[in-house]
Every structure is written in structure tokens, then in C-alpha cells.
mmCIF file with all atom_site columns, C-alpha atoms in Angstrom:
data_model
loop_
_atom_site.group_PDB
_atom_site.id
_atom_site.type_symbol
_atom_site.label_atom_id
_atom_site.label_alt_id
_atom_site.label_comp_id
_atom_site.label_asym_id
_atom_site.label_entity_id
_atom_site.label_seq_id
_atom_site.pdbx_PDB_ins_code
_atom_site.Cartn_x
_atom_site.Cartn_y
_atom_site.Cartn_z
_atom_site.occupancy
_atom_site.B_iso_or_equiv
_atom_site.pdbx_formal_charge
_atom_site.auth_seq_id
_atom_site.auth_comp_id
_atom_site.auth_asym_id
_atom_site.auth_atom_id
_atom_site.pdbx_PDB_model_num
ATOM 1   C CA . MET A 1 1   ? 7.121   11.751  -18.135 1.00 83.00 ? 1   MET A CA 1
ATOM 2   C CA . PRO A 1 2   ? 4.710   9.355   -19.943 1.00 88.00 ? 2   PRO A CA 1
ATOM 3   C CA . TYR A 1 3   ? 2.818   8.610   -16.798 1.00 91.00 ? 3   TYR A CA 1
ATOM 4   C CA . PHE A 1 4   ? 2.262   11.843  -15.769 1.00 95.00 ? 4   PHE A CA 1
ATOM 5   C CA . GLU A 1 5   ? 0.361   12.228  -19.358 1.00 95.00 ? 5   GLU A CA 1
ATOM 6   C CA . ALA A 1 6   ? -1.789  9.258   -19.297 1.00 94.00 ? 6   ALA A CA 1
ATOM 7   C CA . PHE A 1 7   ? -3.448  10.349  -15.771 1.00 94.00 ? 7   PHE A CA 1
ATOM 8   C CA . PHE A 1 8   ? -3.589  14.330  -16.962 1.00 95.00 ? 8   PHE A CA 1
ATOM 9   C CA . GLU A 1 9   ? -5.571  12.863  -19.417 1.00 95.00 ? 9   GLU A CA 1
ATOM 10  C CA . GLN A 1 10  ? -7.835  10.762  -18.133 1.00 92.00 ? 10  GLN A CA 1
ATOM 11  C CA . GLN A 1 11  ? -8.426  12.591  -14.987 1.00 92.00 ? 11  GLN A CA 1
ATOM 12  C CA . PHE A 1 12  ? -8.855  16.724  -17.136 1.00 91.00 ? 12  PHE A CA 1
ATOM 13  C CA . GLY A 1 13  ? -9.688  15.472  -20.409 1.00 92.00 ? 13  GLY A CA 1
ATOM 14  C CA . GLU A 1 14  ? -7.146  16.893  -22.554 1.00 91.00 ? 14  GLU A CA 1
ATOM 15  C CA . GLN A 1 15  ? -3.821  16.281  -24.417 1.00 92.00 ? 15  GLN A CA 1
ATOM 16  C CA . LEU A 1 16  ? -0.915  17.478  -22.277 1.00 93.00 ? 16  LEU A CA 1
ATOM 17  C CA . ALA A 1 17  ? 1.245   18.721  -24.936 1.00 90.00 ? 17  ALA A CA 1
ATOM 18  C CA . LEU A 1 18  ? -2.076  21.162  -25.712 1.00 89.00 ? 18  LEU A CA 1
ATOM 19  C CA . HIS A 1 19  ? -2.336  22.611  -22.220 1.00 90.00 ? 19  HIS A CA 1
ATOM 20  C CA . ASN A 1 20  ? -1.557  26.368  -21.741 1.00 88.00 ? 20  ASN A CA 1
ATOM 21  C CA . GLN A 1 21  ? 1.102   25.866  -19.084 1.00 92.00 ? 21  GLN A CA 1
ATOM 22  C CA . PRO A 1 22  ? 4.712   24.433  -19.316 1.00 94.00 ? 22  PRO A CA 1
ATOM 23  C CA . LEU A 1 23  ? 4.459   20.804  -17.807 1.00 96.00 ? 23  LEU A CA 1
ATOM 24  C CA . PRO A 1 24  ? 7.008   22.488  -14.657 1.00 96.00 ? 24  PRO A CA 1
ATOM 25  C CA . GLN A 1 25  ? 5.106   24.721  -14.004 1.00 96.00 ? 25  GLN A CA 1
ATOM 26  C CA . LEU A 1 26  ? 1.395   22.405  -14.292 1.00 96.00 ? 26  LEU A CA 1
ATOM 27  C CA . LEU A 1 27  ? 3.744   19.885  -11.983 1.00 97.00 ? 27  LEU A CA 1
ATOM 28  C CA . THR A 1 28  ? 4.224   22.515  -9.336  1.00 98.00 ? 28  THR A CA 1
ATOM 29  C CA . ASN A 1 29  ? 0.730   24.022  -9.511  1.00 97.00 ? 29  ASN A CA 1
ATOM 30  C CA . MET A 1 30  ? -0.074  20.500  -8.594  1.00 97.00 ? 30  MET A CA 1
ATOM 31  C CA . ASN A 1 31  ? 1.859   20.440  -5.702  1.00 97.00 ? 31  ASN A CA 1
ATOM 32  C CA . LEU A 1 32  ? 4.377   17.343  -7.428  1.00 98.00 ? 32  LEU A CA 1
ATOM 33  C CA . MET A 1 33  ? 7.317   19.790  -8.002  1.00 98.00 ? 33  MET A CA 1
ATOM 34  C CA . ASN A 1 34  ? 10.319  21.524  -6.098  1.00 97.00 ? 34  ASN A CA 1
ATOM 35  C CA . GLN A 1 35  ? 12.307  24.647  -7.417  1.00 95.00 ? 35  GLN A CA 1
ATOM 36  C CA . GLY A 1 36  ? 11.927  22.227  -11.246 1.00 95.00 ? 36  GLY A CA 1
ATOM 37  C CA . HIS A 1 37  ? 13.140  19.148  -8.983  1.00 96.00 ? 37  HIS A CA 1
ATOM 38  C CA . LEU A 1 38  ? 9.753   16.288  -8.161  1.00 97.00 ? 38  LEU A CA 1
ATOM 39  C CA . ASN A 1 39  ? 9.260   16.026  -4.799  1.00 97.00 ? 39  ASN A CA 1
ATOM 40  C CA . VAL A 1 40  ? 8.684   13.132  -2.902  1.00 97.00 ? 40  VAL A CA 1
ATOM 41  C CA . ALA A 1 41  ? 4.442   12.325  -3.542  1.00 97.00 ? 41  ALA A CA 1
ATOM 42  C CA . GLY A 1 42  ? 5.978   13.326  -7.777  1.00 98.00 ? 42  GLY A CA 1
ATOM 43  C CA . SER A 1 43  ? 8.215   11.079  -7.846  1.00 98.00 ? 43  SER A CA 1
ATOM 44  C CA . LEU A 1 44  ? 6.262   8.004   -5.686  1.00 98.00 ? 44  LEU A CA 1
ATOM 45  C CA . LEU A 1 45  ? 3.747   8.692   -8.072  1.00 97.00 ? 45  LEU A CA 1
ATOM 46  C CA . PHE A 1 46  ? 4.500   9.093   -11.235 1.00 97.00 ? 46  PHE A CA 1
ATOM 47  C CA . ALA A 1 47  ? 9.083   9.246   -11.672 1.00 96.00 ? 47  ALA A CA 1
ATOM 48  C CA . LYS A 1 48  ? 9.937   6.234   -13.881 1.00 92.00 ? 48  LYS A CA 1
ATOM 49  C CA . VAL A 1 49  ? 12.106  4.791   -11.530 1.00 95.00 ? 49  VAL A CA 1
ATOM 50  C CA . PRO A 1 50  ? 11.527  6.725   -8.259  1.00 97.00 ? 50  PRO A CA 1
ATOM 51  C CA . HIS A 1 51  ? 13.566  3.406   -5.842  1.00 95.00 ? 51  HIS A CA 1
ATOM 52  C CA . TYR A 1 52  ? 16.538  5.450   -8.103  1.00 95.00 ? 52  TYR A CA 1
ATOM 53  C CA . ALA A 1 53  ? 16.124  8.614   -5.823  1.00 94.00 ? 53  ALA A CA 1
ATOM 54  C CA . LEU A 1 54  ? 13.709  6.614   -3.135  1.00 97.00 ? 54  LEU A CA 1
ATOM 55  C CA . PRO A 1 55  ? 15.505  4.019   -2.743  1.00 97.00 ? 55  PRO A CA 1
ATOM 56  C CA . ALA A 1 56  ? 14.327  2.545   1.087   1.00 97.00 ? 56  ALA A CA 1
ATOM 57  C CA . PHE A 1 57  ? 10.698  3.334   -0.072  1.00 98.00 ? 57  PHE A CA 1
ATOM 58  C CA . ILE A 1 58  ? 9.556   0.379   -1.089  1.00 98.00 ? 58  ILE A CA 1
ATOM 59  C CA . ILE A 1 59  ? 7.529   -3.026  -0.047  1.00 99.00 ? 59  ILE A CA 1
ATOM 60  C CA . LYS A 1 60  ? 10.224  -5.549  1.448   1.00 98.00 ? 60  LYS A CA 1
ATOM 61  C CA . ALA A 1 61  ? 8.026   -9.476  0.557   1.00 99.00 ? 61  ALA A CA 1
ATOM 62  C CA . VAL A 1 62  ? 9.035   -12.432 2.485   1.00 98.00 ? 62  VAL A CA 1
ATOM 63  C CA . ALA A 1 63  ? 6.829   -15.465 2.473   1.00 98.00 ? 63  ALA A CA 1
ATOM 64  C CA . PHE A 1 64  ? 7.713   -17.424 4.994   1.00 96.00 ? 64  PHE A CA 1
ATOM 65  C CA . VAL A 1 65  ? 7.777   -21.641 4.971   1.00 94.00 ? 65  VAL A CA 1
ATOM 66  C CA . GLY A 1 66  ? 6.825   -21.359 8.791   1.00 94.00 ? 66  GLY A CA 1
ATOM 67  C CA . ASN A 1 67  ? 6.090   -19.004 10.565  1.00 95.00 ? 67  ASN A CA 1
ATOM 68  C CA . GLU A 1 68  ? 9.054   -17.758 12.765  1.00 94.00 ? 68  GLU A CA 1
ATOM 69  C CA . ILE A 1 69  ? 11.219  -14.256 11.238  1.00 92.00 ? 69  ILE A CA 1
ATOM 70  C CA . GLU A 1 70  ? 14.182  -15.706 12.261  1.00 89.00 ? 70  GLU A CA 1
ATOM 71  C CA . ASP A 1 71  ? 13.629  -19.062 9.984   1.00 83.00 ? 71  ASP A CA 1
ATOM 72  C CA . GLU A 1 72  ? 16.488  -19.105 7.845   1.00 82.00 ? 72  GLU A CA 1
ATOM 73  C CA . ARG A 1 73  ? 13.709  -20.936 5.354   1.00 88.00 ? 73  ARG A CA 1
ATOM 74  C CA . TYR A 1 74  ? 11.946  -18.377 2.799   1.00 92.00 ? 74  TYR A CA 1
ATOM 75  C CA . ILE A 1 75  ? 9.052   -19.691 -0.426  1.00 95.00 ? 75  ILE A CA 1
ATOM 76  C CA . ASP A 1 76  ? 9.382   -16.134 -2.088  1.00 97.00 ? 76  ASP A CA 1
ATOM 77  C CA . SER A 1 77  ? 11.100  -12.942 -1.822  1.00 97.00 ? 77  SER A CA 1
ATOM 78  C CA . ARG A 1 78  ? 10.827  -9.918  -3.844  1.00 98.00 ? 78  ARG A CA 1
ATOM 79  C CA . ASP A 1 79  ? 12.184  -5.892  -3.682  1.00 98.00 ? 79  ASP A CA 1
ATOM 80  C CA . ILE A 1 80  ? 8.944   -4.297  -5.327  1.00 99.00 ? 80  ILE A CA 1
ATOM 81  C CA . THR A 1 81  ? 10.387  -0.918  -6.203  1.00 98.00 ? 81  THR A CA 1
ATOM 82  C CA . GLY A 1 82  ? 8.173   1.290   -9.422  1.00 97.00 ? 82  GLY A CA 1
ATOM 83  C CA . LYS A 1 83  ? 5.422   4.201   -9.509  1.00 97.00 ? 83  LYS A CA 1
ATOM 84  C CA . LEU A 1 84  ? 3.116   3.997   -6.593  1.00 97.00 ? 84  LEU A CA 1
ATOM 85  C CA . ALA A 1 85  ? 0.181   2.425   -8.509  1.00 96.00 ? 85  ALA A CA 1
ATOM 86  C CA . ASP A 1 86  ? 2.838   -0.576  -9.758  1.00 97.00 ? 86  ASP A CA 1
ATOM 87  C CA . VAL A 1 87  ? 3.916   -1.180  -6.634  1.00 98.00 ? 87  VAL A CA 1
ATOM 88  C CA . PHE A 1 88  ? 0.441   -1.609  -4.661  1.00 98.00 ? 88  PHE A CA 1
ATOM 89  C CA . GLN A 1 89  ? -0.318  -4.205  -7.823  1.00 97.00 ? 89  GLN A CA 1
ATOM 90  C CA . GLN A 1 90  ? 2.838   -6.237  -7.837  1.00 98.00 ? 90  GLN A CA 1
ATOM 91  C CA . ALA A 1 91  ? 2.798   -6.031  -3.314  1.00 99.00 ? 91  ALA A CA 1
ATOM 92  C CA . LEU A 1 92  ? -0.941  -7.397  -3.926  1.00 98.00 ? 92  LEU A CA 1
ATOM 93  C CA . GLY A 1 93  ? 0.152   -9.847  -6.280  1.00 98.00 ? 93  GLY A CA 1
ATOM 94  C CA . PHE A 1 94  ? 3.157   -11.585 -4.144  1.00 98.00 ? 94  PHE A CA 1
ATOM 95  C CA . ILE A 1 95  ? 0.756   -11.901 -0.659  1.00 98.00 ? 95  ILE A CA 1
ATOM 96  C CA . ILE A 1 96  ? -2.732  -13.595 -3.063  1.00 97.00 ? 96  ILE A CA 1
ATOM 97  C CA . ALA A 1 97  ? 0.122   -15.889 -4.860  1.00 96.00 ? 97  ALA A CA 1
ATOM 98  C CA . ASN A 1 98  ? 1.011   -17.134 -2.121  1.00 97.00 ? 98  ASN A CA 1
ATOM 99  C CA . THR A 1 99  ? -1.915  -17.316 0.127   1.00 96.00 ? 99  THR A CA 1
ATOM 100 C CA . ARG A 1 100 ? -4.812  -20.415 -0.557  1.00 88.00 ? 100 ARG A CA 1
ATOM 101 C CA . ALA A 1 101 ? -7.739  -19.672 -2.572  1.00 80.00 ? 101 ALA A CA 1
ATOM 102 C CA . VAL A 1 102 ? -9.639  -22.726 -1.694  1.00 73.00 ? 102 VAL A CA 1
ATOM 103 C CA . GLN A 1 103 ? -12.810 -24.391 -2.892  1.00 61.00 ? 103 GLN A CA 1
ATOM 104 C CA . GLY A 1 104 ? -15.599 -24.778 -0.285  1.00 59.00 ? 104 GLY A CA 1
ATOM 105 C CA . ALA A 1 105 ? -18.735 -24.888 -1.745  1.00 57.00 ? 105 ALA A CA 1
ATOM 106 C CA . GLN A 1 106 ? -17.208 -25.035 -5.732  1.00 56.00 ? 106 GLN A CA 1
ATOM 107 C CA . GLY A 1 107 ? -17.054 -28.310 -7.746  1.00 57.00 ? 107 GLY A CA 1
ATOM 108 C CA . PHE A 1 108 ? -13.549 -29.851 -8.023  1.00 55.00 ? 108 PHE A CA 1
ATOM 109 C CA . ASN A 1 109 ? -12.466 -28.219 -11.116 1.00 58.00 ? 109 ASN A CA 1
ATOM 110 C CA . SER A 1 110 ? -13.372 -24.053 -10.333 1.00 60.00 ? 110 SER A CA 1
ATOM 111 C CA . PRO A 1 111 ? -10.496 -22.249 -9.629  1.00 62.00 ? 111 PRO A CA 1
ATOM 112 C CA . GLY A 1 112 ? -11.760 -22.053 -5.958  1.00 71.00 ? 112 GLY A CA 1
ATOM 113 C CA . GLN A 1 113 ? -11.531 -18.788 -3.944  1.00 86.00 ? 113 GLN A CA 1
ATOM 114 C CA . ALA A 1 114 ? -8.944  -16.653 -1.960  1.00 89.00 ? 114 ALA A CA 1
ATOM 115 C CA . GLU A 1 115 ? -9.133  -17.634 1.593   1.00 95.00 ? 115 GLU A CA 1
ATOM 116 C CA . ILE A 1 116 ? -8.931  -14.272 2.594   1.00 97.00 ? 116 ILE A CA 1
ATOM 117 C CA . PRO A 1 117 ? -10.793 -11.664 0.753   1.00 96.00 ? 117 PRO A CA 1
ATOM 118 C CA . ARG A 1 118 ? -8.885  -10.068 -1.648  1.00 96.00 ? 118 ARG A CA 1
ATOM 119 C CA . ILE A 1 119 ? -10.155 -6.025  -0.620  1.00 95.00 ? 119 ILE A CA 1
ATOM 120 C CA . VAL A 1 120 ? -8.708  -6.692  2.912   1.00 97.00 ? 120 VAL A CA 1
ATOM 121 C CA . TRP A 1 121 ? -5.469  -7.135  0.946   1.00 98.00 ? 121 TRP A CA 1
ATOM 122 C CA . GLU A 1 122 ? -6.521  -3.867  -1.281  1.00 96.00 ? 122 GLU A CA 1
ATOM 123 C CA . GLU A 1 123 ? -7.541  -1.560  2.156   1.00 95.00 ? 123 GLU A CA 1
ATOM 124 C CA . LEU A 1 124 ? -4.752  -2.877  4.154   1.00 97.00 ? 124 LEU A CA 1
ATOM 125 C CA . VAL A 1 125 ? -1.155  -2.135  1.113   1.00 97.00 ? 125 VAL A CA 1
ATOM 126 C CA . ALA A 1 126 ? -3.085  1.112   0.376   1.00 96.00 ? 126 ALA A CA 1
ATOM 127 C CA . ASN A 1 127 ? -2.946  2.420   3.995   1.00 94.00 ? 127 ASN A CA 1
ATOM 128 C CA . ALA A 1 128 ? 0.441   1.413   4.089   1.00 96.00 ? 128 ALA A CA 1
ATOM 129 C CA . LEU A 1 129 ? 1.092   2.876   0.795   1.00 97.00 ? 129 LEU A CA 1
ATOM 130 C CA . VAL A 1 130 ? -0.451  6.089   1.484   1.00 95.00 ? 130 VAL A CA 1
ATOM 131 C CA . HIS A 1 131 ? -0.201  6.913   5.244   1.00 94.00 ? 131 HIS A CA 1
ATOM 132 C CA . ARG A 1 132 ? 3.176   5.745   6.158   1.00 97.00 ? 132 ARG A CA 1
ATOM 133 C CA . ASP A 1 133 ? 6.177   7.698   7.518   1.00 98.00 ? 133 ASP A CA 1
ATOM 134 C CA . TYR A 1 134 ? 8.058   9.553   4.802   1.00 97.00 ? 134 TYR A CA 1
ATOM 135 C CA . PHE A 1 135 ? 10.316  10.840  6.650   1.00 97.00 ? 135 PHE A CA 1
ATOM 136 C CA . ILE A 1 136 ? 11.829  7.653   8.044   1.00 98.00 ? 136 ILE A CA 1
ATOM 137 C CA . SER A 1 137 ? 13.761  5.990   5.134   1.00 97.00 ? 137 SER A CA 1
ATOM 138 C CA . ALA A 1 138 ? 12.639  2.021   5.860   1.00 98.00 ? 138 ALA A CA 1
ATOM 139 C CA . PRO A 1 139 ? 10.913  0.530   3.529   1.00 98.00 ? 139 PRO A CA 1
ATOM 140 C CA . VAL A 1 140 ? 6.661   -1.102  4.085   1.00 99.00 ? 140 VAL A CA 1
ATOM 141 C CA . ARG A 1 141 ? 7.398   -4.906  4.834   1.00 99.00 ? 141 ARG A CA 1
ATOM 142 C CA . VAL A 1 142 ? 4.736   -7.710  4.236   1.00 99.00 ? 142 VAL A CA 1
ATOM 143 C CA . LEU A 1 143 ? 6.249   -11.208 5.767   1.00 98.00 ? 143 LEU A CA 1
ATOM 144 C CA . VAL A 1 144 ? 3.720   -13.863 4.598   1.00 98.00 ? 144 VAL A CA 1
ATOM 145 C CA . PHE A 1 145 ? 4.028   -16.999 7.240   1.00 97.00 ? 145 PHE A CA 1
ATOM 146 C CA . MET A 1 146 ? 1.424   -19.929 7.493   1.00 96.00 ? 146 MET A CA 1
ATOM 147 C CA . ASP A 1 147 ? -0.431  -18.644 10.043  1.00 96.00 ? 147 ASP A CA 1
ATOM 148 C CA . ARG A 1 148 ? -0.304  -14.859 9.427   1.00 98.00 ? 148 ARG A CA 1
ATOM 149 C CA . VAL A 1 149 ? 0.513   -12.061 6.996   1.00 99.00 ? 149 VAL A CA 1
ATOM 150 C CA . GLU A 1 150 ? 1.747   -9.085  8.225   1.00 99.00 ? 150 GLU A CA 1
ATOM 151 C CA . ILE A 1 151 ? 1.718   -5.416  6.810   1.00 99.00 ? 151 ILE A CA 1
ATOM 152 C CA . ILE A 1 152 ? 4.623   -3.212  8.878   1.00 99.00 ? 152 ILE A CA 1
ATOM 153 C CA . SER A 1 153 ? 4.485   0.330   7.986   1.00 98.00 ? 153 SER A CA 1
ATOM 154 C CA . PRO A 1 154 ? 6.960   2.782   8.623   1.00 98.00 ? 154 PRO A CA 1
ATOM 155 C CA . GLY A 1 155 ? 5.708   4.813   11.768  1.00 98.00 ? 155 GLY A CA 1
ATOM 156 C CA . HIS A 1 156 ? 3.708   4.667   14.650  1.00 97.00 ? 156 HIS A CA 1
ATOM 157 C CA . LEU A 1 157 ? -0.189  6.648   14.048  1.00 94.00 ? 157 LEU A CA 1
ATOM 158 C CA . PRO A 1 158 ? -0.294  10.600  14.601  1.00 90.00 ? 158 PRO A CA 1
ATOM 159 C CA . ASN A 1 159 ? -0.744  11.450  18.200  1.00 85.00 ? 159 ASN A CA 1
ATOM 160 C CA . ASN A 1 160 ? -3.934  12.796  18.149  1.00 86.00 ? 160 ASN A CA 1
ATOM 161 C CA . LEU A 1 161 ? -5.094  9.116   17.291  1.00 91.00 ? 161 LEU A CA 1
ATOM 162 C CA . THR A 1 162 ? -5.654  5.010   18.513  1.00 93.00 ? 162 THR A CA 1
ATOM 163 C CA . ILE A 1 163 ? -6.290  2.185   17.678  1.00 95.00 ? 163 ILE A CA 1
ATOM 164 C CA . GLU A 1 164 ? -9.690  2.882   18.885  1.00 94.00 ? 164 GLU A CA 1
ATOM 165 C CA . ASN A 1 165 ? -10.092 6.386   16.790  1.00 90.00 ? 165 ASN A CA 1
ATOM 166 C CA . ILE A 1 166 ? -9.382  4.491   13.551  1.00 89.00 ? 166 ILE A CA 1
ATOM 167 C CA . LYS A 1 167 ? -11.786 1.464   14.371  1.00 88.00 ? 167 LYS A CA 1
ATOM 168 C CA . ALA A 1 168 ? -14.612 4.623   15.192  1.00 85.00 ? 168 ALA A CA 1
ATOM 169 C CA . GLY A 1 169 ? -13.733 5.654   11.304  1.00 81.00 ? 169 GLY A CA 1
ATOM 170 C CA . ASN A 1 170 ? -11.506 8.922   12.622  1.00 83.00 ? 170 ASN A CA 1
ATOM 171 C CA . SER A 1 171 ? -8.062  9.502   10.765  1.00 82.00 ? 171 SER A CA 1
ATOM 172 C CA . ASN A 1 172 ? -4.954  11.758  9.942   1.00 83.00 ? 172 ASN A CA 1
ATOM 173 C CA . MET A 1 173 ? -4.341  12.599  6.240   1.00 85.00 ? 173 MET A CA 1
ATOM 174 C CA . ARG A 1 174 ? 0.559   12.445  7.260   1.00 91.00 ? 174 ARG A CA 1
ATOM 175 C CA . ASN A 1 175 ? 0.472   12.533  3.543   1.00 94.00 ? 175 ASN A CA 1
ATOM 176 C CA . PRO A 1 176 ? -2.152  15.219  2.101   1.00 94.00 ? 176 PRO A CA 1
ATOM 177 C CA . ILE A 1 177 ? -0.897  14.828  -1.077  1.00 96.00 ? 177 ILE A CA 1
ATOM 178 C CA . LEU A 1 178 ? -0.172  11.723  -1.859  1.00 95.00 ? 178 LEU A CA 1
ATOM 179 C CA . ALA A 1 179 ? -3.780  10.649  -0.398  1.00 93.00 ? 179 ALA A CA 1
ATOM 180 C CA . SER A 1 180 ? -5.694  13.050  -2.762  1.00 93.00 ? 180 SER A CA 1
ATOM 181 C CA . PHE A 1 181 ? -3.423  11.212  -5.548  1.00 95.00 ? 181 PHE A CA 1
ATOM 182 C CA . ALA A 1 182 ? -4.187  7.695   -4.684  1.00 92.00 ? 182 ALA A CA 1
ATOM 183 C CA . ALA A 1 183 ? -7.362  7.592   -4.619  1.00 90.00 ? 183 ALA A CA 1
ATOM 184 C CA . LYS A 1 184 ? -7.160  8.334   -8.559  1.00 92.00 ? 184 LYS A CA 1
ATOM 185 C CA . LEU A 1 185 ? -4.863  6.044   -8.326  1.00 91.00 ? 185 LEU A CA 1
ATOM 186 C CA . LEU A 1 186 ? -6.094  3.228   -6.120  1.00 90.00 ? 186 LEU A CA 1
ATOM 187 C CA . PRO A 1 187 ? -8.992  1.869   -4.252  1.00 83.00 ? 187 PRO A CA 1
ATOM 188 C CA . TYR A 1 188 ? -8.432  4.015   -1.649  1.00 80.00 ? 188 TYR A CA 1
ATOM 189 C CA . ARG A 1 189 ? -11.568 6.211   -1.240  1.00 73.00 ? 189 ARG A CA 1
ATOM 190 C CA . GLY A 1 190 ? -9.759  9.178   1.459   1.00 66.00 ? 190 GLY A CA 1
ATOM 191 C CA . LEU A 1 191 ? -12.456 8.415   3.988   1.00 62.00 ? 191 LEU A CA 1
ATOM 192 C CA . GLY A 1 192 ? -10.915 6.571   6.778   1.00 63.00 ? 192 GLY A CA 1
ATOM 193 C CA . SER A 1 193 ? -12.977 3.719   5.934   1.00 76.00 ? 193 SER A CA 1
ATOM 194 C CA . GLY A 1 194 ? -10.127 1.360   4.662   1.00 85.00 ? 194 GLY A CA 1
ATOM 195 C CA . LEU A 1 195 ? -8.679  -0.500  7.844   1.00 90.00 ? 195 LEU A CA 1
ATOM 196 C CA . LEU A 1 196 ? -13.462 -0.654  8.959   1.00 91.00 ? 196 LEU A CA 1
ATOM 197 C CA . ARG A 1 197 ? -13.454 -1.886  5.307   1.00 92.00 ? 197 ARG A CA 1
ATOM 198 C CA . ALA A 1 198 ? -11.178 -4.382  5.518   1.00 95.00 ? 198 ALA A CA 1
ATOM 199 C CA . LEU A 1 199 ? -12.036 -5.382  9.126   1.00 95.00 ? 199 LEU A CA 1
ATOM 200 C CA . ARG A 1 200 ? -15.773 -5.754  8.191   1.00 94.00 ? 200 ARG A CA 1
ATOM 201 C CA . ALA A 1 201 ? -14.898 -8.137  5.547   1.00 96.00 ? 201 ALA A CA 1
ATOM 202 C CA . TRP A 1 202 ? -12.340 -10.191 7.320   1.00 97.00 ? 202 TRP A CA 1
ATOM 203 C CA . PRO A 1 203 ? -12.913 -9.660  11.427  1.00 96.00 ? 203 PRO A CA 1
ATOM 204 C CA . GLN A 1 204 ? -8.978  -11.529 12.197  1.00 97.00 ? 204 GLN A CA 1
ATOM 205 C CA . ILE A 1 205 ? -7.354  -8.595  11.900  1.00 98.00 ? 205 ILE A CA 1
ATOM 206 C CA . GLU A 1 206 ? -5.323  -7.367  15.050  1.00 98.00 ? 206 GLU A CA 1
ATOM 207 C CA . LEU A 1 207 ? -4.067  -3.548  14.210  1.00 97.00 ? 207 LEU A CA 1
ATOM 208 C CA . VAL A 1 208 ? -0.626  -2.641  16.262  1.00 98.00 ? 208 VAL A CA 1
ATOM 209 C CA . ASP A 1 209 ? 1.047   1.011   17.020  1.00 97.00 ? 209 ASP A CA 1
ATOM 210 C CA . ASP A 1 210 ? 4.282   0.236   17.619  1.00 98.00 ? 210 ASP A CA 1
ATOM 211 C CA . ARG A 1 211 ? 5.572   3.136   19.230  1.00 97.00 ? 211 ARG A CA 1
ATOM 212 C CA . ALA A 1 212 ? 8.575   2.312   20.623  1.00 97.00 ? 212 ALA A CA 1
ATOM 213 C CA . GLY A 1 213 ? 9.822   0.530   17.391  1.00 97.00 ? 213 GLY A CA 1
ATOM 214 C CA . ASN A 1 214 ? 7.830   3.486   15.275  1.00 98.00 ? 214 ASN A CA 1
ATOM 215 C CA . LEU A 1 215 ? 5.652   1.963   13.324  1.00 98.00 ? 215 LEU A CA 1
ATOM 216 C CA . PHE A 1 216 ? 2.459   0.335   12.645  1.00 98.00 ? 216 PHE A CA 1
ATOM 217 C CA . LYS A 1 217 ? 1.846   -3.055  11.815  1.00 98.00 ? 217 LYS A CA 1
ATOM 218 C CA . ALA A 1 218 ? -1.793  -5.296  10.521  1.00 98.00 ? 218 ALA A CA 1
ATOM 219 C CA . ILE A 1 219 ? -1.233  -9.180  10.952  1.00 99.00 ? 219 ILE A CA 1
ATOM 220 C CA . VAL A 1 220 ? -4.032  -11.481 9.231   1.00 99.00 ? 220 VAL A CA 1
ATOM 221 C CA . VAL A 1 221 ? -4.783  -14.375 10.497  1.00 98.00 ? 221 VAL A CA 1
ATOM 222 C CA . ARG A 1 222 ? -4.725  -16.899 8.390   1.00 97.00 ? 222 ARG A CA 1
ATOM 223 C CA . PRO A 1 223 ? -7.742  -19.783 8.307   1.00 93.00 ? 223 PRO A CA 1
ATOM 224 C CA . GLY A 1 224 ? -6.064  -22.956 9.756   1.00 80.00 ? 224 GLY A CA 1
ATOM 225 C CA . VAL A 1 225 ? -5.117  -21.206 13.045  1.00 59.00 ? 225 VAL A CA 1
ATOM 226 C CA . LEU A 1 226 ? -8.633  -19.500 13.667  1.00 51.00 ? 226 LEU A CA 1
#
């Protein structure tokens, strides 16, 4: 497990090969392995190809020509797979590649700035990956339309949370083991403040707790339709 080896050495400052515990025991103690097999958190974080064992836990990303999901025309479509940190980076890349850069007051030859601050995508994608319901065999969906971007996570909010609670800074860790490692691998802090940072950077975000559909949706309105 070369990725876990690199993570261990970075976090603990010692080579994994010199550690006094066998690897299975170490992974078990870190709540990443059960009975000799990586659990869901361990697989998502450190397995070489997590989607072989967990094929539903990927991101399906589509960039459409228009504003309707029924439209068969699309600009880009991708199944994003790999370790959690890689899926995170690839999802960011997909969104940024399929949204615009604007010049603003910059010079004509400058690369421009993203139409929506990068931190918005970082927080929303991290939230979707870390807080989705992994008891539901369905992917996270990233849908880029001309007027909005939707990031859809399987599983509605836990029963003790509401949209208003979230906006007040409350949180509930649905996947505490995954969240504890994500705080070391992603720009994720686990303090219940990620969605607040996204809203502060770009207030035109609608949060939808769909209990009938058992999903949570963040709808980001793109510039030009405000």
C-alpha cells in the first residue's frame, strides 16, 4: 500500500517498514481494516483501485449544453474513480474545466479568474465525498448546466440537522473515520464550517435536503443568471 506508506511517513515521521506493528494490525488499530480486510473508509482512502470493490462510490460528472438534465447533448462526461484524494482533485478539475474564466479588470492577455471562487468547489465537493451516506449504493453526481452547477450526494441530512442548522454552523459527522482522515488529505476541516465558507464566498447557493428522494443537493447559480 504505497499511498498509505507515504501518508504514514508524512503524518508520523517514521518509515512504515520500521514500525513495530504488522501492517494489518496497524490498519486495524487505525479503524481502517476489519478481520484482515480494508473497510469502506480504508478502501476509499488507501486502496489502489477502490472502485473495484466499491463500484457505486464514485463521482459521475456531466457537463450539459443547456439547462435540462433530459438534454441528450453534453459537452463532457466522466466517471471519476480512484482514491478519495484523487477523486476530489479530478472532480475539481472537471468543474473548473467546464465553467468559465472571466477577465474582469485584468488585461486582455491575462488568464482571467474563475467565474466562481475555487473555494466554493473545494468545500462542496469535499462535503459531498465525506458526508454522503455510504449505506446507499449510488454515486455522487456533479452536473454542470449553463445556468448552474448541481452537486448531489446520496442520503438526506441526519434527522437532527436542517438547512438552517447548517447555516448556523452545526454539523453531524456521518462518517467519523473517513472525516478524521479527510482532514489530513483534503482541504477539509471537519468543524462544520465548510458550507459556511462556500456561502460566504458565493452566496448564490441553494441547499436542498430532499428527504423523499434521500439525497442532499447543492445548487450553485452561475454568473449571468443572477
